[in-house]
XYZ file of C-alpha atoms in Angstrom:
253
model
C -7.098 -42.171 -51.946
C -9.493 -39.198 -51.760
C -10.753 -37.997 -48.417
C -13.097 -40.950 -47.895
C -15.833 -41.589 -45.335
C -17.432 -45.031 -44.962
C -20.929 -44.687 -43.484
C -22.277 -47.718 -41.610
C -25.813 -47.481 -40.184
C -26.594 -49.772 -37.260
C -29.597 -51.051 -35.380
C -29.035 -54.043 -33.092
C -25.713 -55.077 -34.658
C -23.628 -55.608 -31.511
C -22.284 -58.925 -32.842
C -21.216 -57.486 -36.182
C -20.077 -53.906 -35.713
C -16.602 -54.464 -34.273
C -15.426 -57.054 -36.842
C -16.863 -55.093 -39.778
C -15.178 -51.852 -38.684
C -11.871 -53.661 -38.188
C -12.087 -55.086 -41.701
C -12.933 -51.678 -43.185
C -9.911 -50.093 -41.497
C -7.680 -52.897 -42.761
C -9.039 -52.757 -46.327
C -9.117 -48.950 -46.673
C -6.596 -47.648 -44.128
C -6.821 -44.069 -45.397
C -10.586 -43.919 -44.948
C -12.578 -42.767 -41.937
C -15.643 -44.585 -40.606
C -18.891 -43.036 -39.408
C -21.211 -45.360 -37.473
C -24.793 -44.059 -37.472
C -26.638 -45.812 -34.667
C -30.407 -45.556 -34.307
C -30.403 -45.903 -30.513
C -29.984 -49.694 -30.666
C -31.494 -51.329 -27.584
C -28.893 -54.120 -27.706
C -26.028 -51.734 -26.892
C -24.532 -51.391 -30.382
C -24.054 -47.666 -29.760
C -21.955 -48.352 -26.660
C -19.677 -50.686 -28.627
C -19.436 -48.064 -31.360
C -18.302 -45.470 -28.807
C -15.653 -47.889 -27.547
C -14.384 -48.359 -31.110
C -14.230 -44.589 -31.592
C -12.238 -44.240 -28.364
C -9.669 -46.737 -29.667
C -9.498 -45.591 -33.295
C -9.100 -41.895 -34.212
C -10.566 -42.588 -37.655
C -13.869 -43.903 -36.251
C -16.717 -41.536 -35.370
C -20.223 -42.211 -34.064
C -23.449 -40.386 -34.791
C -26.197 -41.264 -32.286
C -29.791 -40.847 -33.411
C -32.668 -40.727 -30.950
C -34.844 -43.422 -32.545
C -35.147 -45.932 -35.384
C -36.265 -43.949 -38.431
C -35.192 -46.205 -41.281
C -32.072 -46.976 -43.270
C -32.506 -44.103 -45.687
C -32.853 -41.514 -42.940
C -29.659 -42.810 -41.324
C -27.737 -42.599 -44.602
C -29.043 -39.128 -45.388
C -27.934 -37.880 -41.985
C -24.569 -39.562 -42.492
C -24.179 -37.958 -45.918
C -25.014 -34.569 -44.447
C -22.461 -35.049 -41.674
C -19.789 -36.147 -44.144
C -20.399 -33.269 -46.538
C -20.319 -30.735 -43.713
C -16.937 -32.141 -42.632
C -15.375 -31.838 -46.076
C -15.253 -35.470 -47.256
C -14.996 -35.793 -51.031
C -15.922 -39.477 -51.330
C -18.703 -41.111 -49.303
C -19.330 -44.850 -49.092
C -22.469 -46.569 -47.856
C -22.337 -50.150 -46.641
C -24.192 -52.513 -44.319
C -23.017 -53.482 -40.855
C -24.080 -57.127 -41.086
C -21.139 -58.420 -43.145
C -23.100 -58.841 -46.375
C -20.887 -56.203 -48.009
C -17.274 -57.338 -47.987
C -14.904 -54.550 -46.875
C -12.159 -56.314 -48.817
C -13.912 -55.172 -52.011
C -13.759 -51.503 -51.032
C -10.532 -50.861 -53.005
C -12.154 -51.880 -56.307
C -15.178 -49.651 -55.695
C -12.996 -46.707 -54.672
C -10.794 -47.195 -57.736
C -13.865 -46.970 -59.980
C -14.943 -43.817 -58.124
C -11.910 -41.939 -59.463
C -13.581 -41.833 -62.904
C -17.281 -42.010 -61.940
C -19.731 -39.915 -59.954
C -21.532 -42.922 -58.472
C -20.325 -46.526 -58.134
C -22.713 -49.405 -57.486
C -21.531 -52.676 -56.017
C -23.480 -55.003 -58.302
C -24.626 -58.583 -57.735
C -26.275 -58.923 -61.142
C -23.482 -58.179 -63.615
C -20.805 -60.658 -64.775
C -18.457 -61.340 -61.867
C -21.088 -60.508 -59.243
C -22.472 -63.225 -56.987
C -24.530 -64.030 -53.897
C -23.547 -66.474 -51.179
C -26.000 -68.386 -48.939
C -29.256 -66.936 -50.236
C -32.235 -69.291 -50.656
C -33.820 -69.364 -54.112
C -36.875 -67.347 -53.068
C -34.744 -64.518 -51.671
C -32.711 -64.436 -54.879
C -35.873 -64.323 -56.987
C -37.353 -61.568 -54.810
C -34.256 -59.379 -55.107
C -33.643 -59.963 -58.799
C -37.335 -59.622 -59.623
C -37.615 -56.357 -57.686
C -34.537 -54.994 -59.427
C -35.831 -55.968 -62.877
C -39.291 -54.510 -62.210
C -37.792 -51.227 -61.031
C -35.377 -51.044 -63.969
C -38.136 -51.502 -66.534
C -40.703 -49.218 -64.935
C -38.247 -46.408 -64.161
C -36.147 -46.876 -67.327
C -32.933 -47.379 -65.399
C -30.048 -48.909 -67.376
C -28.222 -50.338 -64.346
C -28.587 -54.050 -63.512
C -28.577 -53.890 -59.698
C -30.806 -51.033 -58.581
C -31.508 -52.225 -55.025
C -27.983 -52.971 -53.765
C -26.643 -50.941 -50.849
C -22.851 -51.074 -51.317
C -22.202 -47.766 -53.080
C -19.766 -44.893 -53.461
C -20.770 -41.273 -54.122
C -18.655 -38.232 -54.821
C -19.517 -35.154 -52.780
C -20.278 -33.328 -56.034
C -22.704 -36.080 -57.036
C -24.590 -35.888 -53.746
C -24.881 -32.141 -54.131
C -26.279 -32.444 -57.651
C -28.728 -35.164 -56.556
C -30.536 -32.723 -54.227
C -30.845 -35.058 -51.262
C -33.592 -32.934 -49.756
C -35.959 -34.307 -52.414
C -35.224 -37.990 -51.652
C -38.563 -39.315 -50.395
C -37.738 -42.818 -49.182
C -36.349 -44.053 -45.900
C -36.983 -47.794 -46.248
C -36.100 -50.560 -48.688
C -36.692 -48.420 -51.803
C -34.215 -45.776 -50.618
C -31.556 -47.362 -52.838
C -33.831 -47.151 -55.894
C -34.742 -43.567 -55.045
C -31.077 -42.558 -54.776
C -30.184 -44.207 -58.089
C -33.147 -42.553 -59.791
C -31.944 -39.173 -58.520
C -28.414 -39.896 -59.792
C -29.565 -40.926 -63.276
C -31.944 -37.984 -63.613
C -29.117 -35.647 -62.570
C -27.067 -36.899 -65.530
C -24.311 -38.391 -63.363
C -21.830 -41.039 -64.498
C -22.899 -44.273 -62.800
C -20.636 -47.346 -62.914
C -21.352 -50.869 -61.707
C -18.568 -52.985 -60.189
C -19.130 -56.695 -59.479
C -19.270 -57.696 -55.822
C -19.872 -60.833 -53.810
C -22.844 -60.408 -51.501
C -22.796 -62.695 -48.441
C -25.886 -63.390 -46.344
C -25.426 -62.396 -42.715
C -24.373 -65.120 -40.276
C -24.992 -63.207 -37.023
C -27.996 -61.189 -35.915
C -31.447 -60.864 -37.453
C -32.317 -59.517 -40.889
C -34.567 -56.438 -41.028
C -36.045 -57.478 -44.390
C -39.684 -58.552 -44.645
C -42.250 -59.107 -47.384
C -44.227 -56.090 -46.137
C -41.208 -53.834 -46.676
C -40.706 -55.145 -50.213
C -44.399 -54.775 -51.136
C -44.414 -51.220 -49.810
C -41.302 -50.421 -51.859
C -42.739 -51.857 -55.068
C -45.878 -49.795 -54.560
C -43.802 -46.655 -54.364
C -41.771 -47.636 -57.437
C -45.032 -48.204 -59.344
C -46.209 -44.721 -58.380
C -42.896 -43.182 -59.515
C -43.045 -45.079 -62.784
C -46.627 -44.080 -63.599
C -45.984 -40.466 -62.611
C -42.858 -40.380 -64.768
C -44.663 -41.882 -67.757
C -47.436 -39.302 -67.462
C -44.863 -36.506 -67.363
C -43.034 -37.924 -70.395
C -46.271 -38.200 -72.393
C -47.211 -34.651 -71.493
C -43.784 -33.409 -72.590
C -44.131 -35.221 -75.926
C -47.427 -33.534 -76.836
C -46.776 -30.339 -78.838
C -48.441 -27.193 -77.548
C -51.586 -26.104 -79.380
C -51.013 -23.821 -82.332
C -51.591 -20.161 -81.712
C -54.847 -18.801 -83.133
C -54.697 -15.399 -84.820
C -57.868 -13.372 -84.902
C -58.490 -11.124 -87.903
C -60.966 -8.366 -88.135
C -62.301 -6.594 -91.186
């Protein structure tokens, strides 16, 4: 296995962080884990420090405040790249991403720049989601795919693998989003950079402990940003398709 870092952002995940880290270490024993905690008031950061004290392959990055999922991942990516990791994984702390599926994603990463754990391709599935949540996720993914001309089926999923080279080519400094649409933003950067993106089917399981951070306001805000990206991109494409005006030669005499 390449030099792999699994990045797990946390905010108020004291019930979930220890079992999820244990499962990651069991499923990918050659990988290291970086917990990025946004100063969780429930003491998640303290539990993370205890895990790091017991496991040499677990590290903790403490952030001073809650600044959004995307900001946590970007800081984790920066930390991993600066420490020489060649393969970087992003996954949730709430148990919705099954660590037992890490080997299949990492195997695909040997021949791809970016690997998406996909719920919406054959073999992918969702467990314990109500119909309205399924429609919201699938509808948001379809809307983003069409507007941004993305060929991938699951553009909002958060279980992903990136090569260090891919992250460098994606120019992370230009990633604008820190909320729900961070995943769309990252995929858009990957596709526009000409990277090889592969989807691998996963089973997504709704959390059983703790509270979800998802809300309708977050989704509406994300779709507004996607709409802006789509319209801006279409304007740029139309401008590029218009030939420049013919040169006018002036003659005298």
